[in-house]
CSV table of C-alpha atoms in Angstrom, one decimal:
chain,number,residue,atom,x,y,z
B,241,GLY,CA,-79.9,11.9,-10.6
B,242,SER,CA,-76.9,14.0,-9.8
B,243,VAL,CA,-73.2,13.6,-10.5
B,244,PRO,CA,-71.0,14.7,-7.5
B,245,LEU,CA,-67.4,15.6,-8.1
B,246,ARG,CA,-64.9,15.5,-5.3
B,247,ALA,CA,-61.4,16.7,-4.7
B,248,GLY,CA,-59.3,16.8,-1.6
B,249,TYR,CA,-56.1,16.9,0.3
B,250,ALA,CA,-55.0,15.2,3.5
B,251,HIS,CA,-52.0,15.3,5.7
B,252,ASP,CA,-51.3,12.4,8.1
B,253,ARG,CA,-49.4,13.9,11.0
B,254,GLY,CA,-48.5,10.5,12.4
B,255,THR,CA,-46.7,9.3,9.3
B,256,GLU,CA,-46.0,12.8,7.8
B,257,GLN,CA,-47.6,11.6,4.5
B,258,HIS,CA,-49.5,13.9,2.1
B,259,PHE,CA,-52.3,12.8,-0.1
B,260,ALA,CA,-54.3,14.3,-3.0
B,261,SER,CA,-57.7,12.7,-4.0
B,262,GLY,CA,-60.4,13.1,-6.5
B,263,GLY,CA,-63.6,11.2,-7.5
B,264,ILE,CA,-66.8,11.2,-9.4
B,265,GLY,CA,-70.1,9.5,-8.6
B,266,TYR,CA,-73.7,9.1,-9.6
B,267,VAL,CA,-76.7,9.2,-7.2
B,268,ASP,CA,-80.4,9.0,-7.5
B,269,ALA,CA,-83.3,7.9,-5.3
B,270,GLN,CA,-82.5,4.2,-5.7
B,271,TYR,CA,-78.8,3.9,-5.8
B,272,GLY,CA,-75.4,5.6,-5.8
B,273,LEU,CA,-72.1,4.7,-7.3
B,274,ASP,CA,-68.8,6.4,-6.3
B,275,VAL,CA,-65.3,6.0,-7.7
B,276,SER,CA,-62.3,7.8,-6.3
B,277,LEU,CA,-58.5,7.8,-6.6
B,278,ARG,CA,-56.1,8.8,-3.8
B,279,ARG,CA,-52.4,9.5,-4.6
B,280,GLU,CA,-49.6,9.8,-2.0
B,281,LEU,CA,-47.5,12.9,-2.7
B,282,GLY,CA,-43.8,12.2,-2.2
B,283,GLY,CA,-42.7,9.0,-0.5
B,284,GLU,CA,-43.7,5.9,-2.4
B,285,ASN,CA,-46.2,7.8,-4.6
B,286,ALA,CA,-48.7,5.0,-3.9
B,287,THR,CA,-52.0,5.2,-5.7
B,288,GLU,CA,-55.3,3.7,-4.4
B,289,LEU,CA,-58.6,3.2,-6.2
B,290,PHE,CA,-61.8,3.1,-4.3
B,291,ALA,CA,-65.3,2.2,-5.5
B,292,ALA,CA,-68.6,2.0,-3.6
B,293,LEU,CA,-72.1,1.0,-4.5
B,294,ARG,CA,-75.0,2.2,-2.3
B,295,ILE,CA,-78.5,0.9,-2.6
B,296,PHE,CA,-81.3,2.9,-0.9
B,297,VAL,CA,-84.2,0.9,0.5
B,298,GLN,CA,-87.3,2.7,1.5
B,299,ALA,CA,-88.6,1.6,4.9
B,300,GLY,CA,-92.2,0.6,4.8
B,301,THR,CA,-94.8,0.8,7.5
B,302,ALA,CA,-95.5,-2.2,9.7
B,303,GLU,CA,-98.9,-3.7,9.2
B,304,THR,CA,-100.7,-5.4,12.1
B,305,TYR,CA,-103.4,-8.0,11.6
B,306,GLU,CA,-106.0,-8.7,14.2
């Protein structure tokens, strides 16, 4: 498996809000898990926590019977 690290910045022009974010995850051939945090810069200084679990299912081949 691998461990992705994420960091980012976003500016919402509609609300003039600025955000910084970061996260870490784990992913392999069967599943992935991500956890990230987003923090508003200025304003209310709101903090949001996000988590996601992904399960990868391998598609099989269709069998036909005669």
